Tab-separated table of C-alpha atoms in Angstrom:
chain	number	residue	atom	x	y	z
A	21	MET	CA	-15.249	-7.457	-4.099
A	22	THR	CA	-13.685	-9.484	-1.375
A	23	ASP	CA	-10.519	-10.842	-1.629
A	24	THR	CA	-8.183	-12.138	0.589
A	25	GLY	CA	-5.243	-10.785	-1.517
A	26	PRO	CA	-4.114	-7.621	-1.868
A	27	ILE	CA	-6.495	-5.764	-3.661
A	28	GLY	CA	-8.374	-2.864	-2.298
A	29	SER	CA	-4.981	-1.610	0.154
A	30	ARG	CA	-4.020	1.577	-2.811
A	31	ALA	CA	-7.966	2.419	-3.051
A	32	ALA	CA	-8.177	2.503	1.201
A	33	GLU	CA	-4.360	4.677	1.184
A	34	HIS	CA	-6.150	7.453	-1.876
A	35	ALA	CA	-9.452	7.027	0.579
A	36	GLN	CA	-7.201	8.244	3.008
A	37	VAL	CA	-6.122	12.338	1.598
A	38	ALA	CA	-9.301	12.547	-0.029
A	39	PRO	CA	-10.582	15.787	1.981
A	40	ILE	CA	-8.033	18.335	1.580
A	41	ASP	CA	-6.919	20.170	4.501
A	42	VAL	CA	-6.801	24.446	3.302
A	43	ALA	CA	-6.662	24.942	6.894
A	44	THR	CA	-4.560	22.907	8.001
A	45	ASP	CA	-2.736	24.147	4.955
A	46	ALA	CA	-3.041	27.974	5.167
A	47	ALA	CA	-2.076	28.470	8.615
A	48	ALA	CA	1.572	26.859	7.438
A	49	GLN	CA	1.398	30.294	5.618
A	50	PRO	CA	3.448	32.722	8.170
A	51	ASP	CA	1.497	35.860	7.347
A	52	GLU	CA	3.322	39.679	6.390
A	53	PRO	CA	3.942	41.462	8.754
A	54	SER	CA	1.310	44.627	8.518
A	55	ALA	CA	3.085	47.976	7.882
A	56	PHE	CA	3.446	49.534	11.302
A	57	GLY	CA	6.066	46.358	12.592
A	58	PHE	CA	3.616	45.134	14.204
A	59	GLU	CA	0.204	42.600	13.542
A	60	LEU	CA	-2.744	43.818	13.171
A	61	PRO	CA	-5.524	41.557	12.965
A	62	PHE	CA	-8.022	42.700	8.738
A	63	ARG	CA	-10.421	43.852	11.027
A	64	THR	CA	-8.410	47.159	13.139
A	65	ARG	CA	-6.321	48.014	9.784
A	66	LEU	CA	-9.534	48.559	7.198
A	67	THR	CA	-11.519	50.319	9.603
A	68	GLY	CA	-8.282	52.245	9.975
A	69	ALA	CA	-7.953	52.609	7.170
A	70	LEU	CA	-11.839	53.285	6.273
A	71	VAL	CA	-11.437	56.012	8.638
A	72	ALA	CA	-7.730	57.970	7.355
A	73	ALA	CA	-9.886	58.346	4.270
A	74	ALA	CA	-12.847	59.612	5.994
A	75	ILE	CA	-10.617	62.397	7.419
A	76	LEU	CA	-7.507	63.362	6.425
A	77	PRO	CA	-8.860	65.440	3.167
A	78	LEU	CA	-11.384	67.556	5.919
A	79	ALA	CA	-8.318	68.011	8.128
A	80	GLY	CA	-6.392	68.920	5.465
A	81	PHE	CA	-7.552	70.781	4.116
A	82	GLY	CA	-8.640	72.981	7.307
A	83	LEU	CA	-5.272	72.753	7.715
A	84	LEU	CA	-5.504	75.010	4.401
A	85	MET	CA	-7.845	77.287	5.131
A	86	VAL	CA	-6.477	78.198	8.207
A	87	GLY	CA	-3.195	78.618	5.991
A	88	ILE	CA	-4.926	80.864	4.321
A	89	GLY	CA	-6.554	82.270	6.389
A	90	GLY	CA	-3.112	83.317	8.317
A	91	THR	CA	-3.433	85.935	11.092
A	92	THR	CA	-7.107	87.145	10.090
A	93	ALA	CA	-8.495	84.089	10.639
A	94	THR	CA	-10.789	83.796	13.821
A	95	PRO	CA	-10.887	81.611	16.462
A	96	THR	CA	-14.154	80.774	15.810
A	97	LEU	CA	-13.549	79.301	12.340
A	98	GLY	CA	-10.537	77.394	14.558
A	99	ARG	CA	-13.265	76.089	16.729
A	100	LEU	CA	-16.445	75.182	13.480
A	101	LEU	CA	-12.927	73.385	11.598
A	102	LEU	CA	-12.743	71.264	15.206
A	103	PHE	CA	-15.791	70.775	15.756
A	104	ALA	CA	-16.481	69.886	11.545
A	105	ILE	CA	-13.194	66.385	12.007
A	106	ALA	CA	-14.921	65.276	15.459
A	107	LEU	CA	-18.770	65.373	13.748
A	108	ALA	CA	-16.903	63.900	9.996
A	109	ALA	CA	-14.788	61.295	12.917
A	110	VAL	CA	-17.791	59.934	14.558
A	111	PHE	CA	-19.807	59.524	11.331
A	112	ALA	CA	-16.154	57.507	10.076
A	113	ILE	CA	-15.746	55.379	12.893
A	114	LEU	CA	-19.660	54.459	12.820
A	115	LEU	CA	-19.407	54.247	8.100
A	116	ALA	CA	-16.373	51.809	8.892
A	117	TYR	CA	-17.947	50.101	11.577
A	118	LEU	CA	-20.872	48.881	9.193
A	119	LEU	CA	-18.516	49.536	5.747
A	120	VAL	CA	-16.279	45.824	7.723
A	121	ALA	CA	-19.571	43.854	9.017
A	122	ASP	CA	-20.810	43.375	5.328
A	123	LEU	CA	-16.914	43.164	3.874
A	124	THR	CA	-15.577	40.510	6.953
A	125	GLY	CA	-19.061	38.992	6.990
A	126	PRO	CA	-18.361	36.658	3.985
A	127	LEU	CA	-15.105	35.684	3.951
A	128	ARG	CA	-16.418	34.999	8.139
A	129	ALA	CA	-18.652	32.678	5.198
A	130	ILE	CA	-16.049	31.728	3.023
A	131	GLY	CA	-13.715	30.456	6.821
A	132	ARG	CA	-16.222	28.499	8.173
A	133	ALA	CA	-16.727	26.470	5.232
A	134	VAL	CA	-13.365	25.981	4.884
A	135	GLU	CA	-12.930	24.388	8.162
A	136	ARG	CA	-15.989	22.389	7.827
A	137	VAL	CA	-14.471	20.692	4.015
A	138	ALA	CA	-11.417	20.519	6.046
A	139	ALA	CA	-13.367	18.406	9.392
A	140	GLY	CA	-14.852	16.400	6.128
A	141	ASP	CA	-18.077	18.494	5.642
A	142	LEU	CA	-18.024	19.027	1.467
A	143	THR	CA	-22.432	19.658	1.376
A	144	THR	CA	-22.542	22.380	3.351
A	145	PRO	CA	-22.674	25.342	-0.010
A	146	ILE	CA	-21.918	28.785	0.515
A	147	GLU	CA	-24.748	30.674	-0.650
A	148	LEU	CA	-23.662	34.908	-1.728
A	149	PRO	CA	-25.248	36.567	-4.003
A	150	GLY	CA	-24.146	39.104	-6.403
A	151	ASP	CA	-21.792	38.734	-8.205
A	152	ASP	CA	-18.518	39.942	-7.346
A	153	GLU	CA	-15.009	38.837	-5.963
A	154	LEU	CA	-15.996	37.179	-2.841
A	155	ALA	CA	-19.873	36.178	-4.787
A	156	ARG	CA	-17.189	33.878	-6.524
A	157	LEU	CA	-14.271	32.660	-4.405
A	158	ALA	CA	-17.979	31.467	-2.854
A	159	ASP	CA	-18.852	29.385	-5.800
A	160	SER	CA	-14.782	28.444	-6.608
A	161	HIS	CA	-14.973	26.852	-3.214
A	162	ASN	CA	-18.510	25.376	-3.905
A	163	ARG	CA	-17.322	23.659	-6.863
A	164	LEU	CA	-14.123	22.523	-5.043
A	165	ALA	CA	-16.687	20.502	-2.395
A	166	ALA	CA	-18.588	19.465	-5.035
A	167	ASP	CA	-16.250	17.778	-6.693
A	168	LEU	CA	-14.737	16.366	-3.856
A	169	GLU	CA	-17.323	14.200	-2.570
A	170	ARG	CA	-17.975	13.522	-5.949
A	171	ARG	CA	-14.282	11.911	-5.769
A	172	ASN	CA	-15.303	10.368	-2.419
A	173	ARG	CA	-18.860	8.908	-3.325
A	174	GLN	CA	-16.709	7.085	-6.636
A	175	LEU	CA	-14.126	5.691	-4.143
A	176	GLU	CA	-16.895	4.719	-1.782
A	177	ARG	CA	-18.537	2.889	-4.343
A	178	ILE	CA	-14.656	1.226	-4.973
A	179	LEU	CA	-14.184	0.345	-1.972
A	180	LYS	CA	-17.730	-1.516	-2.138
A	181	ALA	CA	-16.798	-3.210	-4.945
A	182	ILE	CA	-13.614	-4.036	-4.943
A	183	GLU	CA	-14.440	-5.401	-0.434
A	184	THR	CA	-17.478	-8.266	-1.564
A	185	THR	CA	-15.186	-9.521	-4.647
A	186	SER	CA	-13.810	-12.975	-4.256
A	187	PRO	CA	-10.867	-15.455	-6.593
A	188	ARG	CA	-13.545	-17.870	-6.127
A	189	ASP	CA	-15.931	-15.850	-8.697
A	190	GLY	CA	-14.407	-16.910	-11.818
A	191	VAL	CA	-12.880	-14.336	-14.058
A	192	ASP	CA	-16.220	-14.634	-16.229
A	193	TRP	CA	-18.185	-13.580	-13.044
A	194	LEU	CA	-15.470	-10.449	-12.057
A	195	ILE	CA	-15.046	-9.639	-15.791
A	196	GLY	CA	-18.796	-8.663	-15.299
A	197	ARG	CA	-18.763	-7.314	-12.014
A	198	ALA	CA	-16.379	-4.820	-13.014
A	199	ALA	CA	-18.236	-3.434	-16.295
A	200	ALA	CA	-21.476	-2.954	-14.017
A	201	ASP	CA	-19.469	-1.199	-10.887
A	202	ALA	CA	-17.565	0.650	-13.031
A	203	ARG	CA	-21.183	1.860	-14.189
A	204	GLU	CA	-22.464	2.384	-11.061
A	205	ALA	CA	-18.897	4.628	-8.930
A	206	PHE	CA	-17.834	6.699	-12.164
A	207	GLY	CA	-21.206	7.273	-13.796
A	208	LEU	CA	-22.036	5.649	-17.232
A	209	ILE	CA	-23.662	5.287	-19.894
A	210	SER	CA	-21.491	1.750	-20.938
A	211	ALA	CA	-18.806	-0.364	-19.718
A	212	GLU	CA	-17.266	-2.674	-20.476
A	213	VAL	CA	-13.501	-5.334	-19.592
A	214	PHE	CA	-11.506	-6.709	-22.839
A	215	LEU	CA	-9.035	-8.454	-21.852
A	216	VAL	CA	-7.018	-8.012	-25.383
A	217	ASP	CA	-4.034	-6.112	-25.716
A	218	PRO	CA	-4.885	-2.462	-25.285
A	219	ARG	CA	-2.782	-1.592	-27.975
A	220	ASP	CA	-5.758	-3.886	-30.944
A	221	ILE	CA	-8.868	-1.423	-29.788
A	222	PRO	CA	-8.149	1.908	-31.280
A	223	TRP	CA	-8.869	5.626	-29.512
A	224	GLU	CA	-12.563	6.595	-29.808
A	225	GLU	CA	-11.939	10.714	-30.430
A	226	THR	CA	-14.118	13.022	-28.285
A	227	VAL	CA	-17.173	14.389	-30.678
A	228	PRO	CA	-18.362	17.785	-29.247
A	229	GLY	CA	-22.104	16.939	-27.687
A	230	GLU	CA	-21.410	13.421	-28.202
A	231	ALA	CA	-20.890	10.820	-25.585
A	232	ARG	CA	-17.565	11.072	-24.115
A	233	PRO	CA	-15.381	7.714	-24.085
A	234	ILE	CA	-13.169	6.418	-21.308
A	235	ARG	CA	-10.622	3.663	-20.919
A	236	ALA	CA	-8.084	2.716	-18.716
A	237	THR	CA	-5.586	0.320	-18.269
A	238	LEU	CA	-5.916	-3.056	-15.953
A	239	GLN	CA	-2.635	-4.066	-14.684
A	240	ALA	CA	-1.280	-5.652	-12.629
A	241	GLY	CA	2.027	-4.495	-11.955
A	242	THR	CA	3.387	-4.603	-15.327
A	243	ASP	CA	1.158	-7.243	-17.124
A	244	GLU	CA	-1.569	-5.337	-19.169
A	245	MET	CA	-4.005	-8.037	-19.188
A	246	GLY	CA	-6.927	-5.750	-20.636
A	247	VAL	CA	-8.465	-2.456	-20.992
A	248	LEU	CA	-11.396	-0.615	-19.796
A	249	ILE	CA	-13.751	1.528	-22.004
A	250	GLY	CA	-16.513	2.896	-20.993
A	251	HIS	CA	-18.671	6.159	-22.214
A	252	LEU	CA	-19.817	9.517	-19.571
A	253	PRO	CA	-23.004	11.279	-20.503
A	254	ALA	CA	-21.720	14.352	-22.146
A	255	THR	CA	-22.918	17.267	-20.138
A	256	SER	CA	-20.080	15.133	-17.177
A	257	ARG	CA	-17.377	16.346	-15.904
A	258	TRP	CA	-14.146	14.309	-16.183
A	259	GLU	CA	-10.902	15.526	-15.238
A	260	ARG	CA	-7.780	14.375	-14.412
A	261	ALA	CA	-8.279	12.992	-10.277
A	262	ASP	CA	-11.524	11.202	-12.914
A	263	GLN	CA	-8.772	9.513	-14.171
A	264	ASP	CA	-7.244	8.898	-11.190
A	265	LEU	CA	-9.095	7.173	-10.015
A	266	LEU	CA	-9.946	5.106	-12.571
A	267	ASP	CA	-6.580	3.612	-13.289
A	268	LEU	CA	-7.228	2.676	-9.530
A	269	PHE	CA	-10.998	0.573	-10.206
A	270	ALA	CA	-9.019	-1.012	-13.845
A	271	SER	CA	-5.963	-1.438	-11.882
A	272	GLU	CA	-7.662	-3.527	-8.486
A	273	VAL	CA	-9.931	-5.780	-10.817
A	274	ALA	CA	-7.279	-5.857	-13.154
A	275	ILE	CA	-5.079	-7.420	-9.872
A	276	ALA	CA	-8.104	-9.550	-9.590
A	277	ILE	CA	-8.592	-11.032	-12.252
A	278	ARG	CA	-5.183	-11.875	-11.705
A	279	ASN	CA	-5.507	-13.791	-8.318
A	280	ALA	CA	-8.870	-15.716	-10.112
A	281	GLN	CA	-6.569	-16.757	-12.862
A	282	LEU	CA	-4.351	-18.431	-10.685
A	283	PHE	CA	-7.032	-19.755	-7.686
A	284	ALA	CA	-7.976	-22.223	-11.735
A	285	GLN	CA	-4.734	-22.900	-11.764
A	286	VAL	CA	-4.608	-24.336	-8.280
A	287	GLU	CA	-7.495	-25.521	-8.007
A	288	ALA	CA	-7.350	-27.063	-11.641
A	289	GLN	CA	-3.832	-29.002	-10.356
A	290	ASN	CA	-5.337	-29.882	-7.131
A	291	ALA	CA	-7.901	-31.807	-8.136
A	292	GLN	CA	-5.812	-33.812	-10.501
A	293	LEU	CA	-3.490	-34.827	-8.327
A	294	LEU	CA	-6.686	-35.806	-6.040
A	295	GLU	CA	-8.080	-38.267	-8.892
A	296	LEU	CA	-3.483	-39.273	-8.914
A	297	ASP	CA	-4.371	-40.052	-5.482
A	298	ALA	CA	-7.660	-41.954	-4.912
A	299	ALA	CA	-5.699	-43.774	-8.609
A	300	LYS	CA	-2.820	-44.379	-6.279
A	301	ASP	CA	-5.313	-45.252	-3.507
A	302	ASP	CA	-7.352	-48.345	-5.626
A	303	PHE	CA	-3.706	-49.474	-7.027
A	304	LEU	CA	-2.475	-50.396	-3.310
A	305	ARG	CA	-5.374	-51.079	-2.813
A	306	GLY	CA	-5.637	-53.611	-5.096
A	307	VAL	CA	-2.155	-54.752	-5.384
A	308	SER	CA	-2.117	-55.522	-1.686
A	309	HIS	CA	-5.500	-58.201	-1.997
A	310	ASN	CA	-4.307	-59.706	-4.842
A	311	LEU	CA	-0.753	-60.841	-3.588
A	312	GLN	CA	-1.924	-61.597	0.019
A	313	THR	CA	-3.130	-65.248	-1.491
A	314	PRO	CA	0.031	-65.757	-3.295
A	315	LEU	CA	1.914	-65.629	-0.024
A	316	ALA	CA	0.610	-67.176	2.598
A	317	ARG	CA	0.743	-70.546	-0.035
A	318	ILE	CA	4.556	-69.345	-0.711
A	319	ARG	CA	4.809	-69.818	3.046
A	320	ALA	CA	2.193	-72.856	3.428
A	321	TYR	CA	5.006	-74.698	0.589
A	322	VAL	CA	7.697	-73.554	2.739
A	323	ASP	CA	7.038	-74.258	6.118
A	324	GLN	CA	5.282	-77.737	4.584
A	325	LEU	CA	8.740	-77.669	3.031
A	326	GLY	CA	11.394	-77.235	5.621
A	327	GLY	CA	9.143	-80.419	7.106
A	328	ASP	CA	10.350	-82.437	4.932
A	329	ARG	CA	14.165	-81.147	4.335
A	330	PRO	CA	15.032	-78.644	6.675
A	331	ASP	CA	17.197	-75.731	4.599
A	332	ARG	CA	18.124	-72.941	5.239
A	333	ARG	CA	17.687	-70.911	1.385
A	334	LEU	CA	14.013	-72.636	3.039
A	335	GLY	CA	14.747	-69.706	5.732
A	336	ILE	CA	15.335	-67.256	4.164
A	337	ILE	CA	12.567	-68.060	1.815
A	338	ALA	CA	10.277	-67.627	4.395
A	339	GLU	CA	11.986	-64.191	6.110
A	340	GLN	CA	11.702	-62.471	3.049
A	341	SER	CA	7.668	-63.820	2.782
A	342	ASP	CA	7.126	-62.768	5.801
A	343	ARG	CA	8.656	-59.018	5.162
A	344	LEU	CA	7.002	-59.286	2.459
A	345	SER	CA	3.379	-60.100	3.828
A	346	ARG	CA	4.105	-57.317	6.648
A	347	MET	CA	4.581	-54.816	3.726
A	348	VAL	CA	1.927	-55.419	2.262
A	349	ARG	CA	0.036	-55.396	4.853
A	350	GLN	CA	1.141	-51.819	5.802
A	351	LEU	CA	-0.145	-50.630	2.350
A	352	LEU	CA	-2.891	-52.538	3.170
A	353	THR	CA	-4.238	-50.484	6.473
A	354	VAL	CA	-3.194	-47.367	4.603
A	355	THR	CA	-5.657	-47.765	2.141
A	356	ARG	CA	-7.920	-48.375	4.722
A	357	LEU	CA	-7.133	-45.684	7.109
A	358	GLU	CA	-7.267	-42.855	4.477
A	359	SER	CA	-10.775	-44.453	3.341
A	360	GLY	CA	-12.635	-44.638	6.310
A	361	ALA	CA	-12.922	-47.965	5.970
A	362	LEU	CA	-11.139	-49.410	9.193
A	363	ARG	CA	-13.399	-49.048	12.670
A	364	PRO	CA	-11.374	-49.836	15.911
A	365	LYS	CA	-13.209	-52.887	17.936
A	366	PRO	CA	-12.060	-51.790	21.075
A	367	GLU	CA	-11.293	-53.746	24.120
A	368	VAL	CA	-9.957	-53.507	27.967
A	369	VAL	CA	-5.915	-55.342	27.716
A	370	ALA	CA	-3.933	-56.454	30.166
A	371	LEU	CA	-1.059	-53.931	28.259
A	372	ALA	CA	2.287	-55.948	29.827
A	373	SER	CA	1.484	-59.817	28.366
A	374	ARG	CA	0.819	-57.789	24.882
A	375	VAL	CA	3.997	-56.533	25.281
A	376	ARG	CA	5.685	-59.857	25.819
A	377	ARG	CA	3.626	-61.675	23.916
A	378	ALA	CA	5.329	-59.205	20.115
A	379	TRP	CA	8.972	-59.510	21.357
A	380	GLU	CA	8.427	-63.196	21.613
A	381	ALA	CA	7.208	-63.582	18.537
A	382	LEU	CA	9.893	-61.615	16.803
A	383	GLY	CA	12.614	-63.643	17.061
A	384	SER	CA	14.740	-61.103	18.900
A	385	GLY	CA	16.650	-63.775	21.484
A	386	ASP	CA	20.355	-62.132	20.673
A	387	VAL	CA	18.959	-58.595	21.355
A	388	ALA	CA	18.690	-58.179	25.635
A	389	PHE	CA	15.472	-56.826	26.898
A	390	SER	CA	13.658	-55.663	28.922
A	391	LEU	CA	10.254	-54.547	30.146
A	392	GLU	CA	8.877	-52.409	33.306
A	393	ASP	CA	5.487	-52.359	35.045
A	394	ARG	CA	4.612	-49.320	36.828
A	395	SER	CA	1.219	-49.484	35.071
A	396	SER	CA	-0.152	-50.566	38.452
A	397	GLY	CA	-2.948	-52.791	37.346
A	398	TRP	CA	-4.705	-50.768	34.267
A	399	LEU	CA	-6.091	-51.439	31.270
A	400	ALA	CA	-5.971	-50.324	27.392
A	401	VAL	CA	-8.453	-50.096	25.293
A	402	ALA	CA	-7.526	-50.782	21.709
A	403	ASP	CA	-8.299	-53.050	19.202
A	404	VAL	CA	-6.103	-55.707	19.651
A	405	ASP	CA	-4.721	-56.450	16.220
A	406	GLN	CA	-4.158	-52.576	15.122
A	407	LEU	CA	-2.537	-52.820	18.817
A	408	ASP	CA	-0.115	-56.013	17.903
A	409	GLN	CA	0.712	-53.871	14.703
A	410	VAL	CA	1.636	-51.177	16.401
A	411	LEU	CA	4.004	-53.257	18.976
A	412	TRP	CA	5.215	-55.338	16.887
A	413	ALA	CA	6.175	-52.932	14.231
A	414	VAL	CA	7.700	-50.289	16.594
A	415	LEU	CA	10.128	-53.203	18.959
A	416	ASP	CA	10.615	-54.268	15.561
A	417	ASN	CA	12.396	-50.068	14.741
A	418	ALA	CA	14.072	-50.373	17.521
A	419	VAL	CA	16.165	-53.942	16.839
A	420	LYS	CA	16.705	-52.437	13.208
A	421	TYR	CA	17.791	-49.189	13.574
A	422	GLY	CA	19.248	-49.529	17.363
A	423	GLY	CA	21.860	-52.008	16.173
A	424	GLN	CA	20.988	-54.794	18.206
A	425	THR	CA	21.444	-53.414	21.825
A	426	PRO	CA	19.275	-53.812	24.309
A	427	ILE	CA	15.754	-52.331	24.396
A	428	ASP	CA	13.477	-51.374	27.694
A	429	VAL	CA	10.346	-50.913	27.681
A	430	LEU	CA	8.208	-48.414	30.399
A	431	LEU	CA	4.692	-49.385	31.116
A	432	ASP	CA	3.193	-45.606	33.284
A	433	VAL	CA	-0.218	-44.735	34.019
A	434	ASP	CA	-1.478	-40.674	33.171
A	435	ALA	CA	-4.409	-41.204	36.224
A	436	ALA	CA	-5.246	-37.877	35.807
A	437	ARG	CA	-5.523	-37.905	31.998
A	438	SER	CA	-6.622	-42.366	32.170
A	439	ARG	CA	-4.055	-42.738	29.339
A	440	VAL	CA	-1.518	-45.092	29.889
A	441	ARG	CA	2.142	-45.165	28.380
A	442	LEU	CA	4.346	-47.473	26.984
A	443	THR	CA	7.749	-45.886	26.210
A	444	ILE	CA	9.882	-48.267	23.529
A	445	ALA	CA	13.531	-47.460	23.267
A	446	ASP	CA	16.895	-49.371	22.110
A	447	HIS	CA	20.499	-48.038	23.142
A	448	GLY	CA	21.406	-47.215	19.937
A	449	ARG	CA	22.410	-44.702	17.547
A	450	GLY	CA	19.319	-41.276	17.556
A	451	VAL	CA	17.326	-39.993	14.779
A	452	PRO	CA	20.076	-37.411	12.742
A	453	GLU	CA	17.519	-33.516	14.522
A	454	PRO	CA	16.716	-33.841	11.398
A	455	ASP	CA	14.578	-36.480	10.298
A	456	ARG	CA	13.257	-35.983	13.819
A	457	ALA	CA	10.301	-33.419	11.996
A	458	ARG	CA	9.235	-36.110	8.796
A	459	LEU	CA	9.736	-39.027	10.570
A	460	PHE	CA	6.055	-39.827	11.197
A	461	GLY	CA	5.716	-39.116	6.508
A	462	ARG	CA	4.644	-41.886	4.769
A	463	PHE	CA	6.639	-43.412	2.874
A	464	GLU	CA	9.182	-41.519	4.662
A	465	ARG	CA	13.068	-43.213	6.154
A	466	GLY	CA	16.051	-41.784	7.739
A	467	SER	CA	17.784	-40.021	5.577
A	468	ALA	CA	21.442	-42.230	6.532
A	469	GLU	CA	19.172	-45.588	5.265
A	470	ARG	CA	19.105	-47.431	2.327
A	471	PRO	CA	16.982	-47.644	-0.161
A	472	ASP	CA	15.685	-50.874	1.017
A	473	ASP	CA	15.222	-50.492	4.398
A	474	GLY	CA	12.083	-51.332	4.621
A	475	SER	CA	8.542	-49.256	3.194
A	476	GLY	CA	8.149	-45.400	4.960
A	477	LEU	CA	5.112	-47.415	6.216
A	478	GLY	CA	5.464	-48.570	9.955
A	479	LEU	CA	6.023	-45.786	11.654
A	480	TYR	CA	3.492	-43.516	9.619
A	481	VAL	CA	0.665	-46.491	9.706
A	482	SER	CA	1.432	-46.980	13.612
A	483	ARG	CA	0.668	-43.413	15.039
A	484	GLU	CA	-2.288	-43.409	12.474
A	485	LEU	CA	-3.862	-46.668	13.960
A	486	CYS	CA	-2.935	-45.218	18.036
A	487	ARG	CA	-4.636	-42.288	16.684
A	488	ALA	CA	-7.581	-44.206	15.508
A	489	MET	CA	-7.974	-45.767	19.370
A	490	GLY	CA	-8.347	-42.608	20.666
A	491	GLY	CA	-4.311	-42.302	20.884
A	492	ASP	CA	-1.194	-41.464	19.871
A	493	LEU	CA	2.460	-42.553	19.431
A	494	VAL	CA	4.742	-40.022	19.766
A	495	LEU	CA	8.917	-40.143	19.273
A	496	GLU	CA	10.228	-37.904	22.668
A	497	PRO	CA	13.263	-35.477	22.812
A	498	ALA	CA	16.779	-36.493	22.497
A	499	ALA	CA	18.678	-38.158	25.857
A	500	PRO	CA	22.350	-38.653	26.291
A	501	ASP	CA	21.617	-42.829	28.149
A	502	ARG	CA	19.223	-43.388	25.100
A	503	GLY	CA	18.783	-44.112	21.410
A	504	ALA	CA	15.564	-43.461	20.098
A	505	ALA	CA	12.529	-43.459	22.082
A	506	PHE	CA	8.659	-44.193	21.041
A	507	THR	CA	6.121	-43.416	23.278
A	508	ILE	CA	2.797	-45.246	23.150
A	509	VAL	CA	-0.445	-43.132	24.328
A	510	LEU	CA	-2.911	-45.032	25.027
A	511	PRO	CA	-6.435	-44.727	26.727
A	512	ALA	CA	-7.018	-47.031	30.198
A	513	GLU	CA	-9.540	-47.438	32.906
A	514	PRO	CA	-8.408	-48.686	35.760
A	515	ALA	CA	-8.750	-52.750	35.832
A	516	ASP	CA	-11.017	-52.782	38.941
A	517	GLU	CA	-13.281	-50.812	36.388
A	518	GLY	CA	-13.000	-53.356	33.785
């Protein structure tokens, strides 16, 4: 179940603690001191105890016989007693060794098995015959190892199921997949997931000899989203650790379903936004086309009336109609850019002459203008119509927001990258720092500008046109000796290659 969110993190934490380190726990407990005040190995203590148990009764009996005989005891009797004690000691030591080996062998086998469990090997059982305490201890160890192995397999299946899910799969698919994964991971006869209030589904009673009912609440945070209900074979074991794993699985399923619900909601909202954006583009495209013709007629009639009888009001009408025409042209360019219908037709052009022509067309004779040409004969490769639109927009922006300060233009060449750079700078107040990051956005204007100071499309359209021609439009860093400075970057080639 692959999921890009937090799914599977808690399950992974559980996976790290599945094997129980018995050896570590045992090592952590200090050994109790022996009765002799110093440490002796268990094998030595057991051997000594067996030898003492064999010799001490005989030695005691010999001393008793010597005590009873008193002075009448012969030296031969003493020697016989010493010989009997020595012979008993030899047999006691031999018998003790065999008994100790027989007793410590199963203990060593259990110790090795515990070490294997600590190392993560849960597949090798302890085989001890009989029905004594050691055999029962080995059987308990084997059951514990089998339970750990079974739960590790369950956890592996849970992790695999979680890693193969995605919010894109949808809620219905996740519900069906979760039920199938629960059956496979926990060995259930049946399993179903219901997205209802868990209190609406009553608990089933456990009937001996029949399939055992199990359930877990699908809980994401504090929200109980549903319940997972299943049935386990009557012969299968189900302990608290199994229920904990099922609860963990149910919580991960709840998170996956919640993510899928949120993803579906976001997808629906994105689709709605795309539809609204497409409708807006269609509207702008239609408005732009429909406004071009009446604006052209208004301007034609203004020119005709102005030729017959000059009037200051006709000049204002012409100026405002030109402004509206430029805004309509920008809107039309935006729609063509976003629809991919705008295709540049590159030509080789001398950039300095196009800048001077655009400045003259702007009609701002009361503003000082200077052009420094360092192009060394390099020619720009650009669409002439689109280039004129960019130059007009950037120069008009410099005049409008530069506060009638001088406009300085620098034309330079980046020969290593085959680029020409045209920097247009004014000496106004510049661009405030909060506005620099959003200046090239659609319908964005400076925070200090009035709502009627343009459409907020000039710089956006200009940069997109430059990029369509293989170049760019960038805002230069602020400098103390100038105001705002914009650089137009375009592909270029030397004049001798034209």
